[in-house]
Amino acid sequence: GKRRASGGMLGALAAVGAAAIRPALLVFLAVAPCATAHSGIAPLRVAIAGGGPGGLTLARALNTLPGRPCVATVYEAQQELRPSVGGGLLLSSGADVLSRLGIDMSRAGTPLRTVLSRKSDGGEVLRLDVQSAMRGASAAQMGDRGDGAFSVMRDTLQSTLVASLPEHALRLGMPFASATPINGAGGGVSCVFGTETVEADVLVGFDGIASSVAAKCFSGGLLDRFYDPSDSGIRALFCIAPGGARPDGSKDQFHQWLGDGGYALSAAYGTGSDGKLQEMVVLCTTAAATERGGQAATEENPRWEEGDGRLRGVAMSRAAAAGMPTELTRVIEASARFYETAVRFRPPRLGWSRHGRIVLAGDAAHAMPPFLGQGANQAICDAYALATLLKRVAPGGSPAGALGAFEHARLLPTASLFVNSRILGFLETQSYGSFPGAAFRDFFFFATGKLGIARTVFLDGALPKGLGD
């Protein structure tokens, strides 16, 4: 993907910090030129904790990219990968990376060509031509009409990635328990998944914001508690419906609605595990707005598969309290599955690796709020960058340099997107009685659209950066 410099003072500060802490020299330390895979080269053994899109993409990349042969095994805590579980994702930079690995998301996803932002009364504040913006930035083009961004259901992406892996590359019902560095010749790390002990050259914690690898292998330091997940004070309620409830002609459009103390996204995602188009509404509200619109769920993921009738009523109440239009309530009424969670985040940490053998990636290293739709994209970019660098580790050499180079390549891109996501979440959920208030928010979005800032912010995440190549 085309590299571009991230804008903004906060991005510049992050660049200075990254440069000071991870010098560019790390890119070359203990990282050898790509080796040709043949039987005479010992494979690099990589244990991956977490069977989400990031972990599965890493396994795919380690089996696909040129360089040293690797044996990559994904260990997933869940006993099964269940269909029809999870919501929709937007893939932009992630779609580019997956295409480099031989996976064409245009076959399973719905192209995104327009983002339309409106006030809850229908007044338009921003319109972004996604297809034109990505073509103008020389983004990768896929599908019959040369699109670069696609919406897809998470379970479809997950099953597509699993099908691309060698047999037995995914182990289910294997939660991460512990890891101990192996001293002496060869080194490595002894990992326990479930009740099984596994020896690997590298352990990758791709196990999400509640990462067990982060909790058990990255604790005790002075700054480690700073990187614990934090609550943003915003709750997100997801409503998933069969296709057909949204307005005609809106299949390739994301509709954003700005209400009183709340923000909503309405979009189509193709396709679900059954091959059919799905539609989703996400209602994001502050704590105060949540109280006005209905009680929050008492636990995360309440009855996700069954469709919680109580959450349908809560969603309708919150939509009404925020003044949301009938376009949203139609999808809510048609929804069969619901999911509510607190919006949490984890600041990009300084020090993604320990002992030269254990490394964090994806949400385990930098969980960003969902307001730019970049969580899955950046996890996929992490996977590609890490695989690229690990494939260059010489037989008998230490992977420590590759892990340091990985952090150096990915810290700034993820830090910039993290800051922008936090700012957007704060602004999008403004109410008319808060500061700076909903009127300022509406003007902000109008101005950023007219000045081209919204296009720049979108492309900041839509174009892959820091891929280690």
PDB file of N, CA and C in Angstrom, residues 393-445:
ATOM      1  N   VAL A 393      13.959 -13.918   9.790  1.00  0.00           N
ATOM      2  CA  VAL A 393      14.827 -14.364  10.884  1.00  0.00           C
ATOM      3  C   VAL A 393      15.662 -15.548  10.407  1.00  0.00           C
ATOM      4  N   ALA A 394      16.963 -15.414  10.540  1.00  0.00           N
ATOM      5  CA  ALA A 394      17.860 -16.466  10.077  1.00  0.00           C
ATOM      6  C   ALA A 394      17.771 -17.688  10.982  1.00  0.00           C
ATOM      7  N   PRO A 395      17.911 -18.901  10.409  1.00  0.00           N
ATOM      8  CA  PRO A 395      17.941 -20.100  11.247  1.00  0.00           C
ATOM      9  C   PRO A 395      19.030 -19.987  12.306  1.00  0.00           C
ATOM     10  N   GLY A 396      18.678 -20.267  13.541  1.00  0.00           N
ATOM     11  CA  GLY A 396      19.612 -20.140  14.646  1.00  0.00           C
ATOM     12  C   GLY A 396      19.696 -18.749  15.222  1.00  0.00           C
ATOM     13  N   GLY A 397      19.101 -17.771  14.553  1.00  0.00           N
ATOM     14  CA  GLY A 397      19.118 -16.397  15.043  1.00  0.00           C
ATOM     15  C   GLY A 397      17.971 -16.125  15.990  1.00  0.00           C
ATOM     16  N   SER A 398      18.093 -15.057  16.742  1.00  0.00           N
ATOM     17  CA  SER A 398      17.048 -14.666  17.678  1.00  0.00           C
ATOM     18  C   SER A 398      15.982 -13.840  16.965  1.00  0.00           C
ATOM     19  N   PRO A 399      14.695 -14.070  17.296  1.00  0.00           N
ATOM     20  CA  PRO A 399      13.627 -13.251  16.709  1.00  0.00           C
ATOM     21  C   PRO A 399      13.470 -11.896  17.389  1.00  0.00           C
ATOM     22  N   ALA A 400      14.300 -11.592  18.384  1.00  0.00           N
ATOM     23  CA  ALA A 400      14.124 -10.352  19.153  1.00  0.00           C
ATOM     24  C   ALA A 400      14.168  -9.121  18.256  1.00  0.00           C
ATOM     25  N   GLY A 401      15.100  -9.096  17.302  1.00  0.00           N
ATOM     26  CA  GLY A 401      15.188  -7.948  16.410  1.00  0.00           C
ATOM     27  C   GLY A 401      13.944  -7.783  15.570  1.00  0.00           C
ATOM     28  N   ALA A 402      13.383  -8.886  15.097  1.00  0.00           N
ATOM     29  CA  ALA A 402      12.157  -8.827  14.298  1.00  0.00           C
ATOM     30  C   ALA A 402      10.995  -8.295  15.135  1.00  0.00           C
ATOM     31  N   LEU A 403      10.914  -8.699  16.392  1.00  0.00           N
ATOM     32  CA  LEU A 403       9.816  -8.231  17.243  1.00  0.00           C
ATOM     33  C   LEU A 403       9.958  -6.737  17.539  1.00  0.00           C
ATOM     34  N   GLY A 404      11.190  -6.276  17.767  1.00  0.00           N
ATOM     35  CA  GLY A 404      11.406  -4.854  17.968  1.00  0.00           C
ATOM     36  C   GLY A 404      11.100  -4.054  16.721  1.00  0.00           C
ATOM     37  N   ALA A 405      11.489  -4.585  15.548  1.00  0.00           N
ATOM     38  CA  ALA A 405      11.210  -3.909  14.289  1.00  0.00           C
ATOM     39  C   ALA A 405       9.710  -3.851  14.019  1.00  0.00           C
ATOM     40  N   PHE A 406       8.998  -4.876  14.421  1.00  0.00           N
ATOM     41  CA  PHE A 406       7.539  -4.899  14.273  1.00  0.00           C
ATOM     42  C   PHE A 406       6.903  -3.747  15.049  1.00  0.00           C
ATOM     43  N   GLU A 407       7.282  -3.585  16.295  1.00  0.00           N
ATOM     44  CA  GLU A 407       6.734  -2.473  17.077  1.00  0.00           C
ATOM     45  C   GLU A 407       7.106  -1.139  16.448  1.00  0.00           C
ATOM     46  N   HIS A 408       8.339  -1.008  16.019  1.00  0.00           N
ATOM     47  CA  HIS A 408       8.804   0.245  15.421  1.00  0.00           C
ATOM     48  C   HIS A 408       7.975   0.579  14.174  1.00  0.00           C
ATOM     49  N   ALA A 409       7.647  -0.430  13.377  1.00  0.00           N
ATOM     50  CA  ALA A 409       6.887  -0.194  12.146  1.00  0.00           C
ATOM     51  C   ALA A 409       5.429   0.144  12.418  1.00  0.00           C
ATOM     52  N   ARG A 410       4.857  -0.420  13.468  1.00  0.00           N
ATOM     53  CA  ARG A 410       3.408  -0.320  13.655  1.00  0.00           C
ATOM     54  C   ARG A 410       2.971   0.644  14.749  1.00  0.00           C
ATOM     55  N   LEU A 411       3.880   1.131  15.572  1.00  0.00           N
ATOM     56  CA  LEU A 411       3.473   1.985  16.684  1.00  0.00           C
ATOM     57  C   LEU A 411       2.846   3.293  16.217  1.00  0.00           C
ATOM     58  N   LEU A 412       3.506   3.999  15.327  1.00  0.00           N
ATOM     59  CA  LEU A 412       2.989   5.290  14.890  1.00  0.00           C
ATOM     60  C   LEU A 412       1.659   5.179  14.154  1.00  0.00           C
ATOM     61  N   PRO A 413       1.498   4.285  13.165  1.00  0.00           N
ATOM     62  CA  PRO A 413       0.194   4.186  12.504  1.00  0.00           C
ATOM     63  C   PRO A 413      -0.951   3.886  13.459  1.00  0.00           C
ATOM     64  N   THR A 414      -0.735   2.989  14.412  1.00  0.00           N
ATOM     65  CA  THR A 414      -1.818   2.654  15.342  1.00  0.00           C
ATOM     66  C   THR A 414      -2.052   3.763  16.359  1.00  0.00           C
ATOM     67  N   ALA A 415      -0.992   4.458  16.779  1.00  0.00           N
ATOM     68  CA  ALA A 415      -1.163   5.561  17.733  1.00  0.00           C
ATOM     69  C   ALA A 415      -1.971   6.695  17.116  1.00  0.00           C
ATOM     70  N   SER A 416      -1.689   7.027  15.867  1.00  0.00           N
ATOM     71  CA  SER A 416      -2.422   8.088  15.183  1.00  0.00           C
ATOM     72  C   SER A 416      -3.901   7.747  15.060  1.00  0.00           C
ATOM     73  N   LEU A 417      -4.202   6.524  14.653  1.00  0.00           N
ATOM     74  CA  LEU A 417      -5.593   6.111  14.510  1.00  0.00           C
ATOM     75  C   LEU A 417      -6.298   6.008  15.854  1.00  0.00           C
ATOM     76  N   PHE A 418      -5.565   5.589  16.877  1.00  0.00           N
ATOM     77  CA  PHE A 418      -6.140   5.524  18.223  1.00  0.00           C
ATOM     78  C   PHE A 418      -6.606   6.910  18.675  1.00  0.00           C
ATOM     79  N   VAL A 419      -5.750   7.920  18.505  1.00  0.00           N
ATOM     80  CA  VAL A 419      -6.100   9.280  18.918  1.00  0.00           C
ATOM     81  C   VAL A 419      -7.315   9.780  18.137  1.00  0.00           C
ATOM     82  N   ASN A 420      -7.304   9.587  16.826  1.00  0.00           N
ATOM     83  CA  ASN A 420      -8.437  10.048  16.014  1.00  0.00           C
ATOM     84  C   ASN A 420      -9.734   9.341  16.390  1.00  0.00           C
ATOM     85  N   SER A 421      -9.661   8.051  16.707  1.00  0.00           N
ATOM     86  CA  SER A 421     -10.860   7.307  17.105  1.00  0.00           C
ATOM     87  C   SER A 421     -11.422   7.822  18.422  1.00  0.00           C
ATOM     88  N   ARG A 422     -10.536   8.113  19.361  1.00  0.00           N
ATOM     89  CA  ARG A 422     -10.984   8.649  20.648  1.00  0.00           C
ATOM     90  C   ARG A 422     -11.661  10.003  20.471  1.00  0.00           C
ATOM     91  N   ILE A 423     -11.090  10.862  19.646  1.00  0.00           N
ATOM     92  CA  ILE A 423     -11.674  12.182  19.415  1.00  0.00           C
ATOM     93  C   ILE A 423     -13.038  12.053  18.745  1.00  0.00           C
ATOM     94  N   LEU A 424     -13.134  11.193  17.736  1.00  0.00           N
ATOM     95  CA  LEU A 424     -14.408  11.023  17.042  1.00  0.00           C
ATOM     96  C   LEU A 424     -15.494  10.499  17.965  1.00  0.00           C
ATOM     97  N   GLY A 425     -15.157   9.507  18.795  1.00  0.00           N
ATOM     98  CA  GLY A 425     -16.143   8.974  19.725  1.00  0.00           C
ATOM     99  C   GLY A 425     -16.656  10.029  20.683  1.00  0.00           C
ATOM    100  N   PHE A 426     -15.759  10.877  21.169  1.00  0.00           N
ATOM    101  CA  PHE A 426     -16.150  11.960  22.069  1.00  0.00           C
ATOM    102  C   PHE A 426     -17.092  12.934  21.372  1.00  0.00           C
ATOM    103  N   LEU A 427     -16.766  13.308  20.134  1.00  0.00           N
ATOM    104  CA  LEU A 427     -17.580  14.282  19.415  1.00  0.00           C
ATOM    105  C   LEU A 427     -18.914  13.696  18.965  1.00  0.00           C
ATOM    106  N   GLU A 428     -18.894  12.479  18.459  1.00  0.00           N
ATOM    107  CA  GLU A 428     -20.106  11.914  17.882  1.00  0.00           C
ATOM    108  C   GLU A 428     -21.212  11.707  18.897  1.00  0.00           C
ATOM    109  N   THR A 429     -20.878  11.557  20.159  1.00  0.00           N
ATOM    110  CA  THR A 429     -21.892  11.292  21.181  1.00  0.00           C
ATOM    111  C   THR A 429     -22.227  12.532  22.007  1.00  0.00           C
ATOM    112  N   GLN A 430     -21.917  13.712  21.488  1.00  0.00           N
ATOM    113  CA  GLN A 430     -22.260  14.949  22.192  1.00  0.00           C
ATOM    114  C   GLN A 430     -23.779  15.143  22.250  1.00  0.00           C
ATOM    115  N   SER A 431     -24.230  15.787  23.317  1.00  0.00           N
ATOM    116  CA  SER A 431     -25.639  16.136  23.455  1.00  0.00           C
ATOM    117  C   SER A 431     -25.786  17.651  23.418  1.00  0.00           C
ATOM    118  N   TYR A 432     -27.013  18.110  23.310  1.00  0.00           N
ATOM    119  CA  TYR A 432     -27.240  19.558  23.241  1.00  0.00           C
ATOM    120  C   TYR A 432     -27.007  20.234  24.590  1.00  0.00           C
ATOM    121  N   GLY A 433     -26.909  19.447  25.652  1.00  0.00           N
ATOM    122  CA  GLY A 433     -26.649  20.040  26.950  1.00  0.00           C
ATOM    123  C   GLY A 433     -25.242  19.844  27.456  1.00  0.00           C
ATOM    124  N   SER A 434     -24.367  19.261  26.620  1.00  0.00           N
ATOM    125  CA  SER A 434     -22.999  18.973  27.043  1.00  0.00           C
ATOM    126  C   SER A 434     -22.051  20.002  26.442  1.00  0.00           C
ATOM    127  N   PHE A 435     -20.757  19.856  26.785  1.00  0.00           N
ATOM    128  CA  PHE A 435     -19.733  20.730  26.207  1.00  0.00           C
ATOM    129  C   PHE A 435     -18.750  19.869  25.420  1.00  0.00           C
ATOM    130  N   PRO A 436     -18.388  20.213  24.201  1.00  0.00           N
ATOM    131  CA  PRO A 436     -18.742  21.433  23.476  1.00  0.00           C
ATOM    132  C   PRO A 436     -20.121  21.431  22.859  1.00  0.00           C
ATOM    133  N   GLY A 437     -20.823  20.307  22.915  1.00  0.00           N
ATOM    134  CA  GLY A 437     -22.212  20.269  22.518  1.00  0.00           C
ATOM    135  C   GLY A 437     -22.448  19.751  21.115  1.00  0.00           C
ATOM    136  N   ALA A 438     -23.712  19.358  20.889  1.00  0.00           N
ATOM    137  CA  ALA A 438     -24.081  18.765  19.609  1.00  0.00           C
ATOM    138  C   ALA A 438     -23.994  19.765  18.462  1.00  0.00           C
ATOM    139  N   ALA A 439     -24.283  21.041  18.725  1.00  0.00           N
ATOM    140  CA  ALA A 439     -24.204  22.042  17.652  1.00  0.00           C
ATOM    141  C   ALA A 439     -22.766  22.178  17.152  1.00  0.00           C
ATOM    142  N   PHE A 440     -21.809  22.182  18.073  1.00  0.00           N
ATOM    143  CA  PHE A 440     -20.397  22.242  17.670  1.00  0.00           C
ATOM    144  C   PHE A 440     -20.032  20.994  16.879  1.00  0.00           C
ATOM    145  N   ARG A 441     -20.491  19.824  17.350  1.00  0.00           N
ATOM    146  CA  ARG A 441     -20.214  18.563  16.651  1.00  0.00           C
ATOM    147  C   ARG A 441     -20.712  18.621  15.209  1.00  0.00           C
ATOM    148  N   ASP A 442     -21.946  19.080  15.028  1.00  0.00           N
ATOM    149  CA  ASP A 442     -22.522  19.130  13.690  1.00  0.00           C
ATOM    150  C   ASP A 442     -21.722  20.062  12.788  1.00  0.00           C
ATOM    151  N   PHE A 443     -21.312  21.215  13.317  1.00  0.00           N
ATOM    152  CA  PHE A 443     -20.499  22.140  12.528  1.00  0.00           C
ATOM    153  C   PHE A 443     -19.132  21.534  12.226  1.00  0.00           C
ATOM    154  N   PHE A 444     -18.572  20.830  13.198  1.00  0.00           N
ATOM    155  CA  PHE A 444     -17.263  20.192  13.011  1.00  0.00           C
ATOM    156  C   PHE A 444     -17.301  19.227  11.832  1.00  0.00           C
ATOM    157  N   PHE A 445     -18.311  18.373  11.783  1.00  0.00           N
ATOM    158  CA  PHE A 445     -18.395  17.410  10.690  1.00  0.00           C
ATOM    159  C   PHE A 445     -18.653  18.105   9.356  1.00  0.00           C
TER     160      PHE A 445
END
